[in-house]
């Protein structure tokens, strides 16, 4: 993502209004990939509008899958057999596309090459290469197991896999490969991560069992097309929830929001820090919970995020850290080493931008300690090409003294192209 673009953000007094967010990115990727393998046409309403999910759709098109965006829904026509792509599959900035699609491609009777942008080309892929090779695929990678990947697919065999890293992308990749393998695949995670992969497989008719932290899938099951409305992305909502948290008097309603318990830890954490959150109209569709939430800001206390909480909040930590100086007691963020291998080194990016805004903090290999009660100053901050850093610092800017320039703001298109418009509509000055 180029860093020549920028936006200027003025401080705000509060955020208010009613918003509905584009569909969750994690669910959109998974539904699209499974729809491609299912028999029949799948209709997906409120599909993610982010560039990452567009990368998944583009790769599927190169593999012979037809889809079209109709006014009310994305329609994906499943095919019996994927076809080899005549060119490398470009995953863009999307780690989810590369890792989860690898599981499917490992089980095909052809070879595929997966490439990505500069950021994705730096990200670790050994975490999917190891289990997929145990299942029988042969995978060539760049230096230190980084992209590009060349996957020589084969008839896979089931494995019993204890995941060394907590990663829902890896879990989903192995489960997708397990669907195509001979026998019963069992994946055990070190801590529970988001369960959209398991839930999506069931939505398309597969049986997936769970025993504690182990997920089990029998190979050879056939998928059936489905229809769904994808709930609003909770990780996108995080930016507005955190801004309401630090700006007393804020009143927001977010409708049709994903409330899956493996993703909703942010709501508990913000509540424990002092945000008033009322949840209404909870419904379940295809195993995913959604509802409307009403929030009222009255300042935040701060606190510690560590252990299983860090894994559960991994995508929300950039914005939590960006508002930490405005909390009364600050935040301690630990066990977050994984943040160093996301779209950017997010620990370094947070530290650099908070310091640019005048904050004091301590940076560790696995986290940050950010004292509270600090008044940030408007400054020039840099997304470093990372969508969540761009949006997190636009939120930090709301509480600052003076205006802030976010360089590389267009990175937001990766997960939330509408972000700056929604911010303009909700920010009260
Ligand atoms: C995701 C899992 C997380 C998260 C990413 C999306 C998913 O990554 O950071 O944005 O959809 O499964 P890891 O699997 O690397 O933890």
PDB file of N, CA and C in Angstrom, residues 295-385:
ATOM      1  N   UNK A 295     -24.103   1.819  23.156  1.00  0.00           N
ATOM      2  CA  UNK A 295     -23.002   2.117  24.068  1.00  0.00           C
ATOM      3  C   UNK A 295     -23.041   3.579  24.488  1.00  0.00           C
ATOM      4  N   UNK A 296     -22.577   3.796  25.708  1.00  0.00           N
ATOM      5  CA  UNK A 296     -22.505   5.161  26.249  1.00  0.00           C
ATOM      6  C   UNK A 296     -21.148   5.363  26.883  1.00  0.00           C
ATOM      7  N   UNK A 297     -20.448   6.375  26.409  1.00  0.00           N
ATOM      8  CA  UNK A 297     -19.092   6.606  26.910  1.00  0.00           C
ATOM      9  C   UNK A 297     -19.077   7.454  28.162  1.00  0.00           C
ATOM     10  N   UNK A 298     -18.197   7.070  29.104  1.00  0.00           N
ATOM     11  CA  UNK A 298     -18.032   7.909  30.308  1.00  0.00           C
ATOM     12  C   UNK A 298     -16.591   7.842  30.792  1.00  0.00           C
ATOM     13  N   UNK A 299     -15.661   7.634  29.841  1.00  0.00           N
ATOM     14  CA  UNK A 299     -14.239   7.536  30.198  1.00  0.00           C
ATOM     15  C   UNK A 299     -13.873   6.100  30.528  1.00  0.00           C
ATOM     16  N   UNK A 300     -12.607   5.758  30.364  1.00  0.00           N
ATOM     17  CA  UNK A 300     -12.172   4.377  30.604  1.00  0.00           C
ATOM     18  C   UNK A 300     -11.085   4.329  31.679  1.00  0.00           C
ATOM     19  N   UNK A 301     -11.103   3.228  32.415  1.00  0.00           N
ATOM     20  CA  UNK A 301     -10.153   3.054  33.513  1.00  0.00           C
ATOM     21  C   UNK A 301      -8.808   2.516  33.013  1.00  0.00           C
ATOM     22  N   UNK A 302      -8.835   1.611  32.013  1.00  0.00           N
ATOM     23  CA  UNK A 302      -7.592   0.944  31.590  1.00  0.00           C
ATOM     24  C   UNK A 302      -7.487  -0.416  32.248  1.00  0.00           C
ATOM     25  N   UNK A 303      -6.359  -1.098  32.102  1.00  0.00           N
ATOM     26  CA  UNK A 303      -6.199  -2.425  32.704  1.00  0.00           C
ATOM     27  C   UNK A 303      -5.139  -3.242  31.988  1.00  0.00           C
ATOM     28  N   UNK A 304      -5.127  -4.550  32.315  1.00  0.00           N
ATOM     29  CA  UNK A 304      -4.108  -5.454  31.749  1.00  0.00           C
ATOM     30  C   UNK A 304      -4.749  -6.386  30.741  1.00  0.00           C
ATOM     31  N   UNK A 305      -4.051  -6.588  29.625  1.00  0.00           N
ATOM     32  CA  UNK A 305      -4.499  -7.568  28.629  1.00  0.00           C
ATOM     33  C   UNK A 305      -3.360  -8.558  28.464  1.00  0.00           C
ATOM     34  N   UNK A 306      -3.614  -9.824  28.824  1.00  0.00           N
ATOM     35  CA  UNK A 306      -2.548 -10.820  28.782  1.00  0.00           C
ATOM     36  C   UNK A 306      -3.146 -12.210  28.578  1.00  0.00           C
ATOM     37  N   UNK A 307      -2.274 -13.182  28.279  1.00  0.00           N
ATOM     38  CA  UNK A 307      -2.675 -14.586  28.187  1.00  0.00           C
ATOM     39  C   UNK A 307      -3.737 -14.812  27.122  1.00  0.00           C
ATOM     40  N   UNK A 308      -4.764 -15.601  27.464  1.00  0.00           N
ATOM     41  CA  UNK A 308      -5.803 -15.959  26.495  1.00  0.00           C
ATOM     42  C   UNK A 308      -6.546 -14.721  25.995  1.00  0.00           C
ATOM     43  N   UNK A 309      -6.633 -13.674  26.830  1.00  0.00           N
ATOM     44  CA  UNK A 309      -7.291 -12.431  26.392  1.00  0.00           C
ATOM     45  C   UNK A 309      -6.557 -11.822  25.204  1.00  0.00           C
ATOM     46  N   UNK A 310      -5.240 -11.865  25.239  1.00  0.00           N
ATOM     47  CA  UNK A 310      -4.474 -11.279  24.136  1.00  0.00           C
ATOM     48  C   UNK A 310      -4.809 -11.991  22.834  1.00  0.00           C
ATOM     49  N   UNK A 311      -4.863 -13.335  22.874  1.00  0.00           N
ATOM     50  CA  UNK A 311      -5.190 -14.087  21.650  1.00  0.00           C
ATOM     51  C   UNK A 311      -6.601 -13.727  21.182  1.00  0.00           C
ATOM     52  N   UNK A 312      -7.521 -13.579  22.133  1.00  0.00           N
ATOM     53  CA  UNK A 312      -8.912 -13.300  21.764  1.00  0.00           C
ATOM     54  C   UNK A 312      -9.094 -11.880  21.221  1.00  0.00           C
ATOM     55  N   UNK A 313      -8.177 -10.994  21.586  1.00  0.00           N
ATOM     56  CA  UNK A 313      -8.315  -9.568  21.211  1.00  0.00           C
ATOM     57  C   UNK A 313      -7.278  -9.139  20.190  1.00  0.00           C
ATOM     58  N   UNK A 314      -6.625 -10.102  19.547  1.00  0.00           N
ATOM     59  CA  UNK A 314      -5.407  -9.782  18.804  1.00  0.00           C
ATOM     60  C   UNK A 314      -5.607  -8.651  17.776  1.00  0.00           C
ATOM     61  N   UNK A 315      -6.745  -8.630  17.084  1.00  0.00           N
ATOM     62  CA  UNK A 315      -6.949  -7.601  16.058  1.00  0.00           C
ATOM     63  C   UNK A 315      -7.406  -6.266  16.647  1.00  0.00           C
ATOM     64  N   UNK A 316      -7.831  -6.288  17.908  1.00  0.00           N
ATOM     65  CA  UNK A 316      -8.325  -5.059  18.543  1.00  0.00           C
ATOM     66  C   UNK A 316      -7.237  -4.361  19.355  1.00  0.00           C
ATOM     67  N   UNK A 317      -6.105  -5.015  19.560  1.00  0.00           N
ATOM     68  CA  UNK A 317      -5.062  -4.418  20.401  1.00  0.00           C
ATOM     69  C   UNK A 317      -4.523  -3.108  19.812  1.00  0.00           C
ATOM     70  N   UNK A 318      -4.345  -2.978  18.495  1.00  0.00           N
ATOM     71  CA  UNK A 318      -3.859  -1.679  18.010  1.00  0.00           C
ATOM     72  C   UNK A 318      -4.729  -0.513  18.472  1.00  0.00           C
ATOM     73  N   UNK A 319      -6.035  -0.646  18.394  1.00  0.00           N
ATOM     74  CA  UNK A 319      -6.879   0.500  18.793  1.00  0.00           C
ATOM     75  C   UNK A 319      -6.935   0.634  20.307  1.00  0.00           C
ATOM     76  N   UNK A 320      -6.934  -0.487  21.035  1.00  0.00           N
ATOM     77  CA  UNK A 320      -6.900  -0.383  22.504  1.00  0.00           C
ATOM     78  C   UNK A 320      -5.623   0.338  22.938  1.00  0.00           C
ATOM     79  N   UNK A 321      -4.497  -0.021  22.326  1.00  0.00           N
ATOM     80  CA  UNK A 321      -3.225   0.606  22.701  1.00  0.00           C
ATOM     81  C   UNK A 321      -3.223   2.083  22.322  1.00  0.00           C
ATOM     82  N   UNK A 322      -3.847   2.394  21.181  1.00  0.00           N
ATOM     83  CA  UNK A 322      -3.836   3.784  20.713  1.00  0.00           C
ATOM     84  C   UNK A 322      -4.633   4.704  21.636  1.00  0.00           C
ATOM     85  N   UNK A 323      -5.648   4.143  22.342  1.00  0.00           N
ATOM     86  CA  UNK A 323      -6.426   4.996  23.263  1.00  0.00           C
ATOM     87  C   UNK A 323      -5.932   4.868  24.710  1.00  0.00           C
ATOM     88  N   UNK A 324      -4.979   3.962  24.945  1.00  0.00           N
ATOM     89  CA  UNK A 324      -4.539   3.696  26.327  1.00  0.00           C
ATOM     90  C   UNK A 324      -4.087   4.961  27.068  1.00  0.00           C
ATOM     91  N   UNK A 325      -3.390   5.912  26.411  1.00  0.00           N
ATOM     92  CA  UNK A 325      -2.951   7.095  27.160  1.00  0.00           C
ATOM     93  C   UNK A 325      -4.109   7.899  27.728  1.00  0.00           C
ATOM     94  N   UNK A 326      -5.284   7.804  27.109  1.00  0.00           N
ATOM     95  CA  UNK A 326      -6.440   8.583  27.570  1.00  0.00           C
ATOM     96  C   UNK A 326      -7.167   7.905  28.736  1.00  0.00           C
ATOM     97  N   UNK A 327      -6.787   6.654  29.055  1.00  0.00           N
ATOM     98  CA  UNK A 327      -7.459   5.972  30.170  1.00  0.00           C
ATOM     99  C   UNK A 327      -6.878   6.490  31.480  1.00  0.00           C
ATOM    100  N   UNK A 328      -7.597   6.237  32.566  1.00  0.00           N
ATOM    101  CA  UNK A 328      -7.127   6.785  33.854  1.00  0.00           C
ATOM    102  C   UNK A 328      -5.872   6.062  34.344  1.00  0.00           C
ATOM    103  N   UNK A 329      -5.846   4.717  34.146  1.00  0.00           N
ATOM    104  CA  UNK A 329      -4.723   3.969  34.726  1.00  0.00           C
ATOM    105  C   UNK A 329      -3.771   3.386  33.694  1.00  0.00           C
ATOM    106  N   UNK A 330      -4.046   3.595  32.416  1.00  0.00           N
ATOM    107  CA  UNK A 330      -3.166   3.073  31.381  1.00  0.00           C
ATOM    108  C   UNK A 330      -3.421   1.599  31.087  1.00  0.00           C
ATOM    109  N   UNK A 331      -2.635   1.050  30.181  1.00  0.00           N
ATOM    110  CA  UNK A 331      -2.804  -0.371  29.822  1.00  0.00           C
ATOM    111  C   UNK A 331      -1.463  -1.065  29.777  1.00  0.00           C
ATOM    112  N   UNK A 332      -1.523  -2.329  30.223  1.00  0.00           N
ATOM    113  CA  UNK A 332      -0.390  -3.235  30.124  1.00  0.00           C
ATOM    114  C   UNK A 332      -0.797  -4.310  29.131  1.00  0.00           C
ATOM    115  N   UNK A 333      -0.059  -4.431  28.049  1.00  0.00           N
ATOM    116  CA  UNK A 333      -0.407  -5.433  27.039  1.00  0.00           C
ATOM    117  C   UNK A 333       0.731  -6.438  26.978  1.00  0.00           C
ATOM    118  N   UNK A 334       0.451  -7.705  27.225  1.00  0.00           N
ATOM    119  CA  UNK A 334       1.487  -8.745  27.299  1.00  0.00           C
ATOM    120  C   UNK A 334       1.095  -9.951  26.444  1.00  0.00           C
ATOM    121  N   UNK A 335       2.077 -10.850  26.230  1.00  0.00           N
ATOM    122  CA  UNK A 335       1.865 -12.108  25.489  1.00  0.00           C
ATOM    123  C   UNK A 335       1.394 -11.824  24.059  1.00  0.00           C
ATOM    124  N   UNK A 336       1.847 -10.710  23.520  1.00  0.00           N
ATOM    125  CA  UNK A 336       1.341 -10.258  22.217  1.00  0.00           C
ATOM    126  C   UNK A 336       2.435 -10.315  21.138  1.00  0.00           C
ATOM    127  N   UNK A 337       3.359 -11.278  21.275  1.00  0.00           N
ATOM    128  CA  UNK A 337       4.468 -11.360  20.303  1.00  0.00           C
ATOM    129  C   UNK A 337       3.949 -11.511  18.872  1.00  0.00           C
ATOM    130  N   UNK A 338       2.789 -12.181  18.726  1.00  0.00           N
ATOM    131  CA  UNK A 338       2.209 -12.383  17.385  1.00  0.00           C
ATOM    132  C   UNK A 338       1.973 -11.056  16.651  1.00  0.00           C
ATOM    133  N   UNK A 339       1.788  -9.975  17.426  1.00  0.00           N
ATOM    134  CA  UNK A 339       1.549  -8.671  16.785  1.00  0.00           C
ATOM    135  C   UNK A 339       2.734  -8.219  15.948  1.00  0.00           C
ATOM    136  N   UNK A 340       3.905  -8.796  16.229  1.00  0.00           N
ATOM    137  CA  UNK A 340       5.096  -8.397  15.460  1.00  0.00           C
ATOM    138  C   UNK A 340       5.109  -8.990  14.060  1.00  0.00           C
ATOM    139  N   UNK A 341       4.261 -10.010  13.814  1.00  0.00           N
ATOM    140  CA  UNK A 341       4.247 -10.640  12.475  1.00  0.00           C
ATOM    141  C   UNK A 341       2.880 -10.492  11.800  1.00  0.00           C
ATOM    142  N   UNK A 342       2.195  -9.402  12.104  1.00  0.00           N
ATOM    143  CA  UNK A 342       0.934  -9.100  11.413  1.00  0.00           C
ATOM    144  C   UNK A 342       1.252  -8.265  10.161  1.00  0.00           C
ATOM    145  N   UNK A 343       0.292  -7.505   9.651  1.00  0.00           N
ATOM    146  CA  UNK A 343       0.485  -6.750   8.415  1.00  0.00           C
ATOM    147  C   UNK A 343       1.674  -5.793   8.538  1.00  0.00           C
ATOM    148  N   UNK A 344       1.960  -5.339   9.784  1.00  0.00           N
ATOM    149  CA  UNK A 344       3.226  -4.653  10.078  1.00  0.00           C
ATOM    150  C   UNK A 344       3.672  -5.209  11.425  1.00  0.00           C
ATOM    151  N   UNK A 345       4.844  -4.779  11.894  1.00  0.00           N
ATOM    152  CA  UNK A 345       5.215  -5.078  13.286  1.00  0.00           C
ATOM    153  C   UNK A 345       4.378  -4.113  14.116  1.00  0.00           C
ATOM    154  N   UNK A 346       3.230  -4.601  14.578  1.00  0.00           N
ATOM    155  CA  UNK A 346       2.255  -3.679  15.187  1.00  0.00           C
ATOM    156  C   UNK A 346       2.739  -3.114  16.529  1.00  0.00           C
ATOM    157  N   UNK A 347       3.570  -3.845  17.249  1.00  0.00           N
ATOM    158  CA  UNK A 347       4.066  -3.295  18.523  1.00  0.00           C
ATOM    159  C   UNK A 347       4.950  -2.083  18.218  1.00  0.00           C
ATOM    160  N   UNK A 348       5.846  -2.247  17.246  1.00  0.00           N
ATOM    161  CA  UNK A 348       6.734  -1.137  16.881  1.00  0.00           C
ATOM    162  C   UNK A 348       5.923   0.026  16.299  1.00  0.00           C
ATOM    163  N   UNK A 349       4.910  -0.283  15.484  1.00  0.00           N
ATOM    164  CA  UNK A 349       4.113   0.776  14.842  1.00  0.00           C
ATOM    165  C   UNK A 349       3.325   1.571  15.881  1.00  0.00           C
ATOM    166  N   UNK A 350       2.773   0.869  16.883  1.00  0.00           N
ATOM    167  CA  UNK A 350       2.015   1.558  17.944  1.00  0.00           C
ATOM    168  C   UNK A 350       2.967   2.452  18.737  1.00  0.00           C
ATOM    169  N   UNK A 351       4.127   1.901  19.112  1.00  0.00           N
ATOM    170  CA  UNK A 351       5.078   2.658  19.939  1.00  0.00           C
ATOM    171  C   UNK A 351       5.522   3.911  19.202  1.00  0.00           C
ATOM    172  N   UNK A 352       5.870   3.741  17.934  1.00  0.00           N
ATOM    173  CA  UNK A 352       6.363   4.879  17.156  1.00  0.00           C
ATOM    174  C   UNK A 352       5.311   5.980  17.030  1.00  0.00           C
ATOM    175  N   UNK A 353       4.072   5.597  16.741  1.00  0.00           N
ATOM    176  CA  UNK A 353       3.032   6.606  16.527  1.00  0.00           C
ATOM    177  C   UNK A 353       2.581   7.252  17.838  1.00  0.00           C
ATOM    178  N   UNK A 354       2.505   6.450  18.906  1.00  0.00           N
ATOM    179  CA  UNK A 354       2.139   7.056  20.192  1.00  0.00           C
ATOM    180  C   UNK A 354       3.219   8.053  20.618  1.00  0.00           C
ATOM    181  N   UNK A 355       4.483   7.685  20.395  1.00  0.00           N
ATOM    182  CA  UNK A 355       5.564   8.624  20.766  1.00  0.00           C
ATOM    183  C   UNK A 355       5.483   9.890  19.921  1.00  0.00           C
ATOM    184  N   UNK A 356       5.135   9.726  18.630  1.00  0.00           N
ATOM    185  CA  UNK A 356       5.008  10.915  17.770  1.00  0.00           C
ATOM    186  C   UNK A 356       3.939  11.857  18.322  1.00  0.00           C
ATOM    187  N   UNK A 357       2.939  11.288  18.993  1.00  0.00           N
ATOM    188  CA  UNK A 357       1.868  12.124  19.562  1.00  0.00           C
ATOM    189  C   UNK A 357       2.198  12.570  20.983  1.00  0.00           C
ATOM    190  N   UNK A 358       3.413  12.282  21.407  1.00  0.00           N
ATOM    191  CA  UNK A 358       3.877  12.805  22.699  1.00  0.00           C
ATOM    192  C   UNK A 358       3.686  11.873  23.878  1.00  0.00           C
ATOM    193  N   UNK A 359       3.299  10.612  23.633  1.00  0.00           N
ATOM    194  CA  UNK A 359       3.043   9.698  24.757  1.00  0.00           C
ATOM    195  C   UNK A 359       4.337   9.099  25.293  1.00  0.00           C
ATOM    196  N   UNK A 360       4.300   8.775  26.575  1.00  0.00           N
ATOM    197  CA  UNK A 360       5.369   7.979  27.178  1.00  0.00           C
ATOM    198  C   UNK A 360       4.891   6.549  27.232  1.00  0.00           C
ATOM    199  N   UNK A 361       5.806   5.612  27.002  1.00  0.00           N
ATOM    200  CA  UNK A 361       5.429   4.194  27.083  1.00  0.00           C
ATOM    201  C   UNK A 361       6.696   3.357  27.137  1.00  0.00           C
ATOM    202  N   UNK A 362       6.520   2.083  27.465  1.00  0.00           N
ATOM    203  CA  UNK A 362       7.644   1.144  27.407  1.00  0.00           C
ATOM    204  C   UNK A 362       7.284   0.035  26.432  1.00  0.00           C
ATOM    205  N   UNK A 363       8.236  -0.309  25.568  1.00  0.00           N
ATOM    206  CA  UNK A 363       7.995  -1.354  24.566  1.00  0.00           C
ATOM    207  C   UNK A 363       8.764  -2.614  24.959  1.00  0.00           C
ATOM    208  N   UNK A 364       8.112  -3.761  24.881  1.00  0.00           N
ATOM    209  CA  UNK A 364       8.752  -5.053  25.170  1.00  0.00           C
ATOM    210  C   UNK A 364       8.624  -5.932  23.946  1.00  0.00           C
ATOM    211  N   UNK A 365       9.392  -7.024  23.946  1.00  0.00           N
ATOM    212  CA  UNK A 365       9.311  -7.962  22.834  1.00  0.00           C
ATOM    213  C   UNK A 365       7.860  -8.421  22.638  1.00  0.00           C
ATOM    214  N   UNK A 366       7.133  -8.629  23.733  1.00  0.00           N
ATOM    215  CA  UNK A 366       5.781  -9.199  23.620  1.00  0.00           C
ATOM    216  C   UNK A 366       4.685  -8.229  24.034  1.00  0.00           C
ATOM    217  N   UNK A 367       4.961  -6.930  24.030  1.00  0.00           N
ATOM    218  CA  UNK A 367       3.870  -6.034  24.398  1.00  0.00           C
ATOM    219  C   UNK A 367       4.304  -4.621  24.700  1.00  0.00           C
ATOM    220  N   UNK A 368       3.457  -3.928  25.442  1.00  0.00           N
ATOM    221  CA  UNK A 368       3.666  -2.503  25.715  1.00  0.00           C
ATOM    222  C   UNK A 368       3.099  -2.179  27.097  1.00  0.00           C
ATOM    223  N   UNK A 369       3.727  -1.247  27.780  1.00  0.00           N
ATOM    224  CA  UNK A 369       3.113  -0.652  28.978  1.00  0.00           C
ATOM    225  C   UNK A 369       2.899   0.818  28.660  1.00  0.00           C
ATOM    226  N   UNK A 370       1.635   1.225  28.708  1.00  0.00           N
ATOM    227  CA  UNK A 370       1.286   2.593  28.313  1.00  0.00           C
ATOM    228  C   UNK A 370       0.616   3.268  29.509  1.00  0.00           C
ATOM    229  N   UNK A 371       1.300   4.189  30.175  1.00  0.00           N
ATOM    230  CA  UNK A 371       0.693   4.863  31.321  1.00  0.00           C
ATOM    231  C   UNK A 371      -0.550   5.656  30.894  1.00  0.00           C
ATOM    232  N   UNK A 372      -1.468   5.832  31.828  1.00  0.00           N
ATOM    233  CA  UNK A 372      -2.703   6.570  31.549  1.00  0.00           C
ATOM    234  C   UNK A 372      -2.560   8.057  31.841  1.00  0.00           C
ATOM    235  N   UNK A 373      -3.701   8.749  31.737  1.00  0.00           N
ATOM    236  CA  UNK A 373      -3.732  10.170  32.070  1.00  0.00           C
ATOM    237  C   UNK A 373      -2.765  11.018  31.276  1.00  0.00           C
ATOM    238  N   UNK A 374      -2.568  10.698  30.015  1.00  0.00           N
ATOM    239  CA  UNK A 374      -1.654  11.479  29.192  1.00  0.00           C
ATOM    240  C   UNK A 374      -2.476  12.196  28.125  1.00  0.00           C
ATOM    241  N   UNK A 375      -2.236  13.457  27.936  1.00  0.00           N
ATOM    242  CA  UNK A 375      -2.910  14.214  26.873  1.00  0.00           C
ATOM    243  C   UNK A 375      -2.038  14.151  25.621  1.00  0.00           C
ATOM    244  N   UNK A 376      -2.528  13.474  24.570  1.00  0.00           N
ATOM    245  CA  UNK A 376      -1.729  13.389  23.334  1.00  0.00           C
ATOM    246  C   UNK A 376      -1.866  14.695  22.545  1.00  0.00           C
ATOM    247  N   UNK A 377      -0.833  14.927  21.729  1.00  0.00           N
ATOM    248  CA  UNK A 377      -0.845  16.105  20.843  1.00  0.00           C
ATOM    249  C   UNK A 377      -1.020  15.635  19.405  1.00  0.00           C
ATOM    250  N   UNK A 378      -1.761  16.406  18.617  1.00  0.00           N
ATOM    251  CA  UNK A 378      -1.867  16.099  17.201  1.00  0.00           C
ATOM    252  C   UNK A 378      -0.480  16.075  16.582  1.00  0.00           C
ATOM    253  N   UNK A 379      -0.248  15.175  15.629  1.00  0.00           N
ATOM    254  CA  UNK A 379       1.082  15.008  15.044  1.00  0.00           C
ATOM    255  C   UNK A 379       0.925  14.334  13.698  1.00  0.00           C
ATOM    256  N   UNK A 380       2.065  14.025  13.055  1.00  0.00           N
ATOM    257  CA  UNK A 380       1.997  13.209  11.846  1.00  0.00           C
ATOM    258  C   UNK A 380       2.275  11.764  12.261  1.00  0.00           C
ATOM    259  N   UNK A 381       1.319  10.881  11.989  1.00  0.00           N
ATOM    260  CA  UNK A 381       1.507   9.461  12.283  1.00  0.00           C
ATOM    261  C   UNK A 381       1.497   8.714  10.952  1.00  0.00           C
ATOM    262  N   UNK A 382       1.941   7.454  10.985  1.00  0.00           N
ATOM    263  CA  UNK A 382       2.107   6.709   9.738  1.00  0.00           C
ATOM    264  C   UNK A 382       1.485   5.313   9.884  1.00  0.00           C
ATOM    265  N   UNK A 383       0.638   4.948   8.947  1.00  0.00           N
ATOM    266  CA  UNK A 383       0.010   3.610   8.999  1.00  0.00           C
ATOM    267  C   UNK A 383       1.020   2.499   8.739  1.00  0.00           C
ATOM    268  N   UNK A 384       2.153   2.839   8.155  1.00  0.00           N
ATOM    269  CA  UNK A 384       3.144   1.840   7.730  1.00  0.00           C
ATOM    270  C   UNK A 384       2.478   0.798   6.825  1.00  0.00           C
ATOM    271  N   UNK A 385       1.456   1.249   6.107  1.00  0.00           N
ATOM    272  CA  UNK A 385       0.764   0.360   5.158  1.00  0.00           C
ATOM    273  C   UNK A 385      -0.176  -0.621   5.839  1.00  0.00           C
TER     274      UNK A 385
END
